[in-house]
Amino acid sequence: MTEADIIPTICNLLGPYNPEHKPLNADTDIPAELNIDSVGVLDFIMEVEDHFDIEIPMNVVSETRTVGDLARYVATQKNRV
Amino acid sequence: MVDLLEKHRGIADRFQRMLDMGVNALGVTNDQMISPTRAIVGNREIILAGTNNYMGITFEPSVIAAGQKALAEFGTGTTGSRIANGSFAMHKELEKSLAKFLGLKHCIVFTTGYQANLGMLSGLAGPKDTIYLDADSHSSIYDGCTLSGAKLVRFRHNDAADLDKRMARDDNTEGGKLVVLEGIYSMLGDRAPLADFVALKKKHDFQLLVDDAHSFGVLGPHGRGLGDEAGLEDGVDFVIGTFSKSVGAIGGFGAGNHPLFETLRYAMRPYMFTASSSPASIATSLAALEVLAKEPERRQRLWDNSKRLFDGFRALGLETGTDVVSPVVAVKMPDELTTIAKWNALFEAGVYVNMAVPPGTPNRLCLLRCSVSAAHTPEEIDRIITIFKDVVAA
């Protein structure tokens, strides 16, 4: 599974957090551009965890601002042996 | 130069929007306190229904006298931490008294409830450990978890099956695991289904901590909190509580039976590097604890009042935060502007409640949050219901 495979899924999962339907891509800064508050970001991350059946500790969340950052982390977790 | 405060511009704008609609709901000034449930604000008498004064103990004569005596005999402050300056005898007396009240072997008191969470969570867990915390946890739990340096995993609110799933994903075999729950959740007033979480201990190897900030004195036949109510105190490894609600003072505590519990005093920075509780705070907490133990009828009054308010709101068709009776009765509002407008109207009509908006609330809810007191009279509860009928349900 590559980052490119994961990005469209993350963008879909962001749907409920993007009421203004802003265009989303790998460079989208999730909290800043979508104006999601801190709790909202954590709720969204739970959706990503459950969709991919992986663990994304809260400690990682502050380092993953963009869709691309998050896709990279998901890919790393999914591709772990 | 980057202006450091510029990042808070959005908060300033949001705050100004609230001010433009009326009173500062986040900074009401009580000019005079008449009783646990009444205050003078400006030139008006207000019914207080948002102060977490669950036991209505703040004006108890024996408690006030104990505080005055401690002020006279021990002075205004301790002027340092217990590690640096030593303890006053009453610090140790309070810890002993609390441990007895809780039926636990060890207790450590903190200067505030917030610091109790910072201290206990950062003392119990470290960078090799994992903390599993309920998504609706209070900010002090989030902050304590962050301070610990542990891996932090959030599970869905009150959902033991979700915790089970997340624990199964964990591959950390090196460190310990701590699960953190709250007795009564502060915003919606619901409680953790403790039996479901205790049952998980048979499947996953973890220690369990319950923050009884809103449930100490309130839940259980002895008022010890959630474990007491559920009959599962043995399944709870650590308890945290505060003196700023049912005890009517200020301070906090952590307690447990672990043989190394006392070692935490030398491992918790929020305990070691702050001044200890003032003599008056300790003395009033001690005296209040005695009252709570001797007067269980206060708890019954609290629950009677809570049921009266809950049933009254439900009869008005208001949507409450939880479907069961709780001393926290939160009414859901459709959006922030409506919440501000209704809060102002309630205040104008003579009742103070808490205005709670995101991100301080779960699921981006906007709430008019009431907390009930044993000291509310039935007439005061009925007046609150009538005002909500005129202002919110209309």
Coordinates of C-alpha atoms in Angstrom, one line a residue:
Chain A
M1 CA 0.0 0.0 0.0
T2 CA 1.5 3.3 -1.0
E3 CA 0.9 6.9 0.0
A4 CA -0.8 7.6 -3.3
D5 CA -3.2 4.7 -2.6
I6 CA -4.0 6.1 0.8
I7 CA -4.5 9.8 0.1
P8 CA -7.9 9.5 -1.7
T9 CA -9.2 7.4 1.3
I10 CA -8.0 10.0 3.8
C11 CA -9.7 12.8 1.7
N12 CA -12.9 10.8 1.8
L13 CA -12.7 10.3 5.6
L14 CA -12.2 14.1 5.9
G15 CA -15.6 14.7 4.2
P16 CA -17.6 15.2 7.4
Y17 CA -14.9 17.7 8.6
N18 CA -15.0 19.7 5.4
P19 CA -18.5 21.2 5.2
E20 CA -17.3 23.9 2.8
H21 CA -16.0 21.2 0.4
K22 CA -12.6 22.8 0.1
P23 CA -10.3 21.0 -2.4
L24 CA -8.1 18.4 -0.7
N25 CA -4.8 17.1 -1.7
A26 CA -1.5 15.8 -0.2
D27 CA -0.5 19.3 0.8
T28 CA -3.7 20.2 2.7
D29 CA -2.9 21.3 6.2
I30 CA -5.8 19.5 8.0
P31 CA -6.3 21.6 11.2
A32 CA -5.4 25.0 9.6
E33 CA -7.0 24.8 6.2
L34 CA -10.2 23.0 7.3
N35 CA -10.4 24.9 10.6
I36 CA -10.8 21.8 12.7
D37 CA -10.3 22.2 16.4
S38 CA -8.0 20.0 18.5
V39 CA -10.8 17.6 19.5
G40 CA -12.1 17.4 15.9
V41 CA -8.6 16.4 14.7
L42 CA -8.4 13.6 17.3
D43 CA -11.9 12.4 16.3
F44 CA -10.9 12.3 12.6
I45 CA -7.7 10.4 13.5
M46 CA -9.9 7.7 15.2
E47 CA -11.8 7.3 11.9
V48 CA -8.5 6.8 10.1
E49 CA -7.3 4.3 12.7
D50 CA -10.5 2.2 12.4
H51 CA -10.6 2.4 8.6
F52 CA -7.0 1.1 8.2
D53 CA -7.0 -1.0 11.4
I54 CA -3.9 0.6 12.7
E55 CA -2.8 2.6 15.8
I56 CA -2.0 6.3 15.5
P57 CA -1.0 7.4 18.9
M58 CA -1.9 11.0 19.9
N59 CA 1.8 11.7 20.2
V60 CA 2.1 11.3 16.4
V61 CA -0.9 13.5 15.6
S62 CA 0.9 16.8 16.3
E63 CA 3.6 15.8 13.8
T64 CA 1.2 14.9 11.0
R65 CA -0.4 18.2 9.8
T66 CA -1.0 17.5 6.1
V67 CA -2.9 14.8 4.3
G68 CA 0.4 13.7 2.9
D69 CA 2.1 13.4 6.3
L70 CA -0.8 11.3 7.5
A71 CA -0.8 9.1 4.4
R72 CA 3.0 8.5 4.9
Y73 CA 2.4 7.4 8.5
V74 CA -0.5 5.1 7.5
A75 CA 1.6 3.5 4.8
T76 CA 4.5 2.9 7.2
Q77 CA 2.1 1.2 9.7
K78 CA 0.4 -0.8 7.0
N79 CA 3.6 -2.0 5.4
R80 CA 5.3 -3.1 8.6
V81 CA 6.3 -6.7 8.6
Chain B
M1 CA 9.2 39.9 14.2
V2 CA 6.4 37.3 14.6
D3 CA 4.0 38.5 17.2
L4 CA 3.6 35.6 19.7
L5 CA 0.0 36.5 20.6
E6 CA -1.2 36.9 17.0
K7 CA -1.9 33.1 16.9
H8 CA -4.7 33.8 19.4
R9 CA -6.4 36.3 17.1
G10 CA -9.2 33.8 16.3
I11 CA -9.9 33.3 20.0
A12 CA -10.0 37.1 20.5
D13 CA -12.5 37.5 17.7
R14 CA -14.7 34.7 19.0
F15 CA -14.7 36.1 22.5
Q16 CA -15.6 39.6 21.2
R17 CA -18.6 38.1 19.3
M18 CA -19.8 36.7 22.6
L19 CA -19.3 40.0 24.4
D20 CA -21.2 41.8 21.6
M21 CA -24.2 39.6 22.5
G22 CA -24.3 40.5 26.2
V23 CA -22.5 39.5 29.4
N24 CA -19.2 37.7 29.5
A25 CA -20.5 34.2 30.2
L26 CA -16.9 33.0 30.8
G27 CA -16.1 35.6 33.5
V28 CA -19.1 36.4 35.6
T29 CA -18.2 38.2 38.8
N30 CA -20.0 37.2 42.0
D31 CA -19.9 40.4 44.0
Q32 CA -21.3 38.7 47.1
M33 CA -22.0 35.1 48.0
I34 CA -25.2 34.7 49.9
S35 CA -25.3 30.9 50.2
P36 CA -24.0 27.9 48.3
T37 CA -26.8 28.5 45.8
R38 CA -27.2 32.3 45.7
A39 CA -25.0 35.2 44.7
I40 CA -25.3 38.9 44.1
V41 CA -24.0 39.8 40.7
G42 CA -24.1 43.6 40.2
N43 CA -27.3 44.5 42.0
R44 CA -29.2 41.3 41.3
E45 CA -29.6 38.1 43.2
I46 CA -28.9 35.0 41.0
I47 CA -29.6 31.3 41.6
L48 CA -26.4 29.4 41.0
A49 CA -26.8 26.3 39.0
G50 CA -23.4 25.9 37.5
T51 CA -20.8 25.8 40.4
N52 CA -20.3 22.1 41.0
N53 CA -21.1 22.7 44.6
Y54 CA -22.6 19.3 44.8
M55 CA -22.8 18.9 48.6
G56 CA -23.6 22.6 49.2
I57 CA -21.0 22.5 51.9
T58 CA -19.2 25.9 51.3
F59 CA -21.1 27.7 54.1
E60 CA -21.1 24.9 56.6
P61 CA -20.4 26.5 60.0
S62 CA -18.1 23.7 61.3
V63 CA -16.1 23.8 58.1
I64 CA -15.7 27.6 58.2
A65 CA -14.7 27.5 61.8
A66 CA -12.0 24.9 61.0
G67 CA -10.6 27.1 58.3
Q68 CA -10.6 30.2 60.6
K69 CA -8.8 28.2 63.3
A70 CA -6.2 26.9 60.9
L71 CA -5.6 30.5 59.6
A72 CA -5.1 31.7 63.1
E73 CA -2.8 28.9 64.2
F74 CA -0.9 28.0 61.1
G75 CA -0.9 31.2 59.1
T76 CA -1.9 32.1 55.6
G77 CA 0.3 29.8 53.5
T78 CA 3.0 27.1 53.5
T79 CA 5.4 29.2 51.3
G80 CA 6.7 26.2 49.5
S81 CA 6.4 22.5 48.5
R82 CA 6.3 19.7 51.0
I83 CA 9.5 18.2 49.5
A84 CA 11.4 21.5 50.2
N85 CA 9.6 22.9 53.2
G86 CA 8.2 19.8 54.9
S87 CA 4.6 19.1 55.6
F88 CA 2.2 20.6 58.2
A89 CA 0.7 17.9 60.4
M90 CA -2.7 18.6 58.9
H91 CA -1.5 17.6 55.4
K92 CA -0.8 14.2 56.7
E93 CA -4.0 14.1 58.8
L94 CA -6.0 14.9 55.7
E95 CA -4.2 12.1 53.7
K96 CA -4.9 9.6 56.5
S97 CA -8.6 10.7 56.8
L98 CA -9.1 10.5 53.0
A99 CA -7.5 7.1 52.8
K100 CA -9.9 5.9 55.5
F101 CA -12.9 7.5 53.8
L102 CA -11.9 5.7 50.6
G103 CA -11.0 2.4 52.2
L104 CA -7.5 2.6 50.6
K105 CA -4.1 2.3 52.1
H106 CA -2.4 5.4 50.6
C107 CA -3.4 8.9 49.7
I108 CA -1.4 11.9 48.5
V109 CA -3.0 15.4 48.4
F110 CA -2.2 18.0 45.8
T111 CA -2.7 21.7 45.7
T112 CA -5.4 21.6 43.0
G113 CA -7.4 18.9 41.3
Y114 CA -5.8 19.8 38.0
Q115 CA -2.4 19.1 39.6
A116 CA -3.6 15.8 41.0
N117 CA -4.3 14.6 37.4
L118 CA -1.0 16.1 36.1
G119 CA 0.9 14.5 39.0
M120 CA -0.7 11.1 39.1
L121 CA -0.8 10.5 35.4
S122 CA 2.8 11.6 34.9
G123 CA 4.0 9.7 37.9
L124 CA 2.3 6.5 37.0
A125 CA 3.2 6.4 33.3
G126 CA 6.4 7.1 31.5
P127 CA 7.8 7.1 28.0
K128 CA 7.8 3.3 27.7
D129 CA 4.2 2.9 28.8
T130 CA 0.9 3.4 27.1
I131 CA -2.1 5.3 28.4
Y132 CA -5.6 4.5 27.0
L133 CA -7.9 7.5 27.7
D134 CA -11.6 8.0 27.1
A135 CA -12.2 10.4 24.2
D136 CA -14.3 12.6 26.5
S137 CA -11.7 12.9 29.2
H138 CA -11.3 16.3 30.9
S139 CA -8.4 18.5 29.7
S140 CA -6.5 17.9 32.9
I141 CA -6.3 14.2 32.0
Y142 CA -5.1 15.0 28.5
D143 CA -2.5 17.4 29.9
G144 CA -1.4 14.8 32.5
C145 CA -1.1 12.2 29.8
T146 CA 1.0 14.5 27.7
L147 CA 3.3 15.3 30.6
S148 CA 3.9 11.6 31.2
G149 CA 5.6 11.1 27.8
A150 CA 3.7 7.8 27.4
K151 CA 2.2 6.6 24.2
L152 CA -1.3 8.0 24.2
V153 CA -4.2 6.0 22.7
R154 CA -7.7 7.5 22.7
F155 CA -10.7 5.2 22.8
R156 CA -14.4 6.0 22.0
H157 CA -16.3 7.4 24.9
N158 CA -17.6 4.8 27.4
D159 CA -17.0 2.0 24.8
A160 CA -15.1 -0.9 26.4
A161 CA -15.4 -2.9 23.1
D162 CA -13.5 -0.1 21.3
L163 CA -10.8 -0.1 24.0
D164 CA -10.6 -3.9 23.6
K165 CA -10.0 -3.4 19.8
R166 CA -7.4 -0.7 20.3
M167 CA -5.5 -2.7 23.0
A168 CA -5.4 -5.7 20.6
R169 CA -3.7 -3.4 18.0
D170 CA -1.0 -2.5 20.5
D171 CA 2.4 -4.1 20.0
N172 CA 4.1 -2.5 23.0
T173 CA 5.2 -5.5 25.1
E174 CA 7.8 -3.6 27.0
G175 CA 5.9 -1.0 29.0
G176 CA 2.9 -0.9 31.3
K177 CA -0.6 0.0 30.3
L178 CA -2.9 2.4 32.2
V179 CA -6.6 2.9 31.3
V180 CA -8.1 6.2 32.5
L181 CA -11.9 6.7 33.1
E182 CA -14.0 9.3 34.8
G183 CA -16.7 8.6 37.4
I184 CA -19.0 11.3 36.1
Y185 CA -18.0 13.0 32.9
S186 CA -18.1 16.8 33.5
M187 CA -19.9 18.0 30.4
L188 CA -22.7 15.5 29.7
G189 CA -23.0 14.0 33.2
D190 CA -22.8 10.4 32.2
R191 CA -20.7 7.8 34.0
A192 CA -18.3 5.2 32.8
P193 CA -19.7 1.6 32.6
L194 CA -17.1 0.4 35.1
A195 CA -18.0 -3.3 35.0
D196 CA -17.3 -3.5 31.2
F197 CA -13.9 -2.0 31.7
V198 CA -13.0 -4.0 34.8
A199 CA -14.0 -7.2 32.9
L200 CA -11.4 -6.3 30.2
K201 CA -8.6 -6.7 32.8
K202 CA -9.0 -10.4 32.5
K203 CA -8.2 -10.2 28.8
H204 CA -5.6 -7.4 28.7
D205 CA -3.0 -6.7 31.3
F206 CA -3.5 -3.1 32.5
Q207 CA -4.0 -1.0 35.6
L208 CA -7.1 1.1 35.9
L209 CA -7.5 4.7 37.1
V210 CA -10.8 6.5 37.8
D211 CA -10.9 10.2 38.1
D212 CA -13.8 10.8 40.5
A213 CA -13.6 14.6 40.3
H214 CA -17.4 14.9 39.8
S215 CA -18.3 11.7 41.6
F216 CA -16.4 11.8 44.9
G217 CA -19.0 12.3 47.6
V218 CA -21.7 11.9 45.0
L219 CA -21.7 8.2 43.9
G220 CA -22.0 5.0 45.9
P221 CA -23.4 4.1 49.3
H222 CA -20.4 5.7 51.0
G223 CA -19.9 8.5 48.5
R224 CA -16.5 7.1 47.5
G225 CA -17.2 7.4 43.8
L226 CA -17.8 5.2 40.8
G227 CA -16.1 2.0 42.2
D228 CA -18.3 2.3 45.3
E229 CA -21.5 2.7 43.3
A230 CA -20.6 -0.2 41.0
G231 CA -19.4 -2.5 43.9
L232 CA -16.1 -2.8 42.0
E233 CA -13.6 -0.9 44.1
D234 CA -11.2 -3.8 44.0
G235 CA -11.0 -3.5 40.2
V236 CA -9.8 0.1 40.4
D237 CA -6.1 0.5 41.0
F238 CA -5.9 4.2 41.4
V239 CA -8.4 6.9 42.3
I240 CA -8.1 10.7 41.7
G241 CA -10.3 13.3 43.1
T242 CA -10.7 17.0 43.8
F243 CA -11.6 19.1 46.9
S244 CA -13.1 21.9 44.7
K245 CA -16.5 20.3 44.2
S246 CA -18.1 18.1 46.8
V247 CA -15.6 19.1 49.4
G248 CA -16.1 22.8 48.7
A249 CA -12.5 23.8 49.1
I250 CA -9.5 23.6 46.7
G251 CA -7.0 20.8 46.2
G252 CA -6.9 17.3 44.9
F253 CA -5.8 13.8 45.7
G254 CA -4.6 10.5 44.4
A255 CA -5.1 7.2 46.2
G256 CA -4.5 3.5 45.9
N257 CA -3.3 0.4 47.6
H258 CA -0.1 -0.2 45.6
P259 CA 2.9 -0.9 48.0
L260 CA 5.1 1.6 46.0
F261 CA 2.4 4.3 46.0
E262 CA 4.2 6.6 48.5
T263 CA 7.2 6.6 46.1
L264 CA 5.1 8.7 43.7
R265 CA 5.8 11.7 46.0
Y266 CA 9.3 11.7 44.7
A267 CA 8.4 11.1 41.0
M268 CA 5.6 13.6 40.4
R269 CA 6.8 17.0 39.4
P270 CA 3.4 18.7 39.8
Y271 CA 3.6 17.5 43.5
M272 CA 7.3 18.3 44.1
F273 CA 7.7 21.7 42.4
T274 CA 4.7 23.7 43.7
A275 CA 3.6 25.1 47.0
S276 CA 1.5 22.8 49.1
S277 CA -2.1 23.5 50.0
S278 CA -2.7 26.4 52.4
P279 CA -3.6 25.6 56.0
A280 CA -7.1 27.0 55.5
S281 CA -7.7 24.8 52.5
I282 CA -6.4 21.7 54.2
A283 CA -8.4 22.3 57.4
T284 CA -11.7 23.0 55.5
S285 CA -11.2 19.9 53.4
L286 CA -10.7 17.8 56.5
A287 CA -13.7 19.3 58.2
A288 CA -15.9 18.9 55.1
L289 CA -14.8 15.3 54.8
E290 CA -16.1 14.7 58.3
V291 CA -19.4 16.3 57.4
L292 CA -19.7 14.1 54.2
A293 CA -19.1 11.0 56.3
K294 CA -21.5 12.0 59.0
E295 CA -24.3 13.3 56.8
P296 CA -25.1 10.9 54.0
E297 CA -28.5 12.6 53.8
R298 CA -26.8 15.4 51.8
R299 CA -26.1 12.9 49.1
Q300 CA -29.8 11.8 49.1
R301 CA -30.8 15.5 48.8
L302 CA -28.4 15.9 45.9
W303 CA -30.0 13.0 44.1
D304 CA -33.5 14.1 44.9
N305 CA -32.7 17.6 43.5
S306 CA -31.0 16.1 40.4
K307 CA -34.0 13.9 39.6
R308 CA -36.3 16.9 40.1
L309 CA -34.3 19.0 37.6
F310 CA -33.7 16.2 35.2
D311 CA -37.4 15.2 35.1
G312 CA -38.4 18.9 34.8
F313 CA -36.2 19.5 31.8
R314 CA -37.3 16.3 30.1
A315 CA -41.0 17.2 30.7
L316 CA -40.2 20.5 28.8
G317 CA -38.9 18.4 25.9
L318 CA -35.3 19.6 26.4
E319 CA -32.6 17.2 25.1
T320 CA -30.2 16.4 28.0
G321 CA -26.7 15.2 27.8
T322 CA -27.5 11.8 29.3
D323 CA -30.6 9.7 29.7
V324 CA -30.0 8.9 33.3
V325 CA -30.3 11.2 36.3
S326 CA -27.1 12.9 37.2
P327 CA -26.0 16.0 39.2
V328 CA -24.7 17.3 35.9
V329 CA -27.7 18.2 33.7
A330 CA -26.6 19.5 30.4
V331 CA -29.1 20.8 27.8
K332 CA -28.1 20.5 24.2
M333 CA -28.3 23.6 22.0
P334 CA -28.3 23.8 18.2
D335 CA -25.4 26.1 17.7
E336 CA -23.0 28.5 19.5
L337 CA -24.9 31.7 18.7
T338 CA -28.1 30.3 20.1
T339 CA -26.3 29.0 23.2
I340 CA -24.8 32.5 23.9
A341 CA -28.2 34.1 23.4
K342 CA -30.0 31.6 25.6
W343 CA -27.3 31.9 28.3
N344 CA -27.8 35.6 28.4
A345 CA -31.5 35.3 28.6
L346 CA -31.2 32.8 31.5
F347 CA -28.8 35.1 33.3
E348 CA -31.1 38.0 32.8
A349 CA -33.9 35.9 34.2
G350 CA -31.9 35.1 37.3
V351 CA -30.1 31.8 36.9
Y352 CA -26.4 31.1 36.3
V353 CA -25.5 28.0 34.4
N354 CA -22.3 27.1 32.5
M355 CA -22.1 27.9 28.8
A356 CA -20.1 25.1 27.2
V357 CA -19.0 25.2 23.6
P358 CA -16.4 23.4 21.4
P359 CA -13.6 22.4 21.8
G360 CA -14.4 22.1 25.5
T361 CA -17.2 19.7 24.8
P362 CA -17.5 16.3 23.2
N363 CA -18.7 15.9 19.6
R364 CA -18.7 19.6 19.1
L365 CA -21.8 20.0 21.2
C366 CA -23.0 23.3 22.5
L367 CA -24.5 23.0 26.0
L368 CA -26.2 24.9 28.7
R369 CA -24.8 22.9 31.6
C370 CA -26.4 22.8 35.0
S371 CA -24.8 21.3 38.1
V372 CA -27.2 20.5 41.0
S373 CA -26.4 21.1 44.7
A374 CA -27.7 19.3 47.8
A375 CA -28.3 22.9 49.1
H376 CA -30.8 23.8 46.4
T377 CA -34.3 24.0 47.7
P378 CA -37.0 22.3 45.8
E379 CA -38.4 25.8 45.1
E380 CA -35.0 26.9 43.6
I381 CA -35.0 23.8 41.4
D382 CA -38.6 24.6 40.3
R383 CA -37.6 28.2 39.6
I384 CA -34.7 27.0 37.4
I385 CA -37.1 24.7 35.5
T386 CA -39.6 27.6 35.0
I387 CA -36.9 29.9 33.7
F388 CA -35.7 27.2 31.3
K389 CA -39.3 26.8 30.2
D390 CA -39.6 30.5 29.5
V391 CA -36.2 31.0 27.9
V392 CA -35.0 27.8 26.4
A393 CA -38.1 25.7 25.7
A394 CA -40.2 28.5 24.5

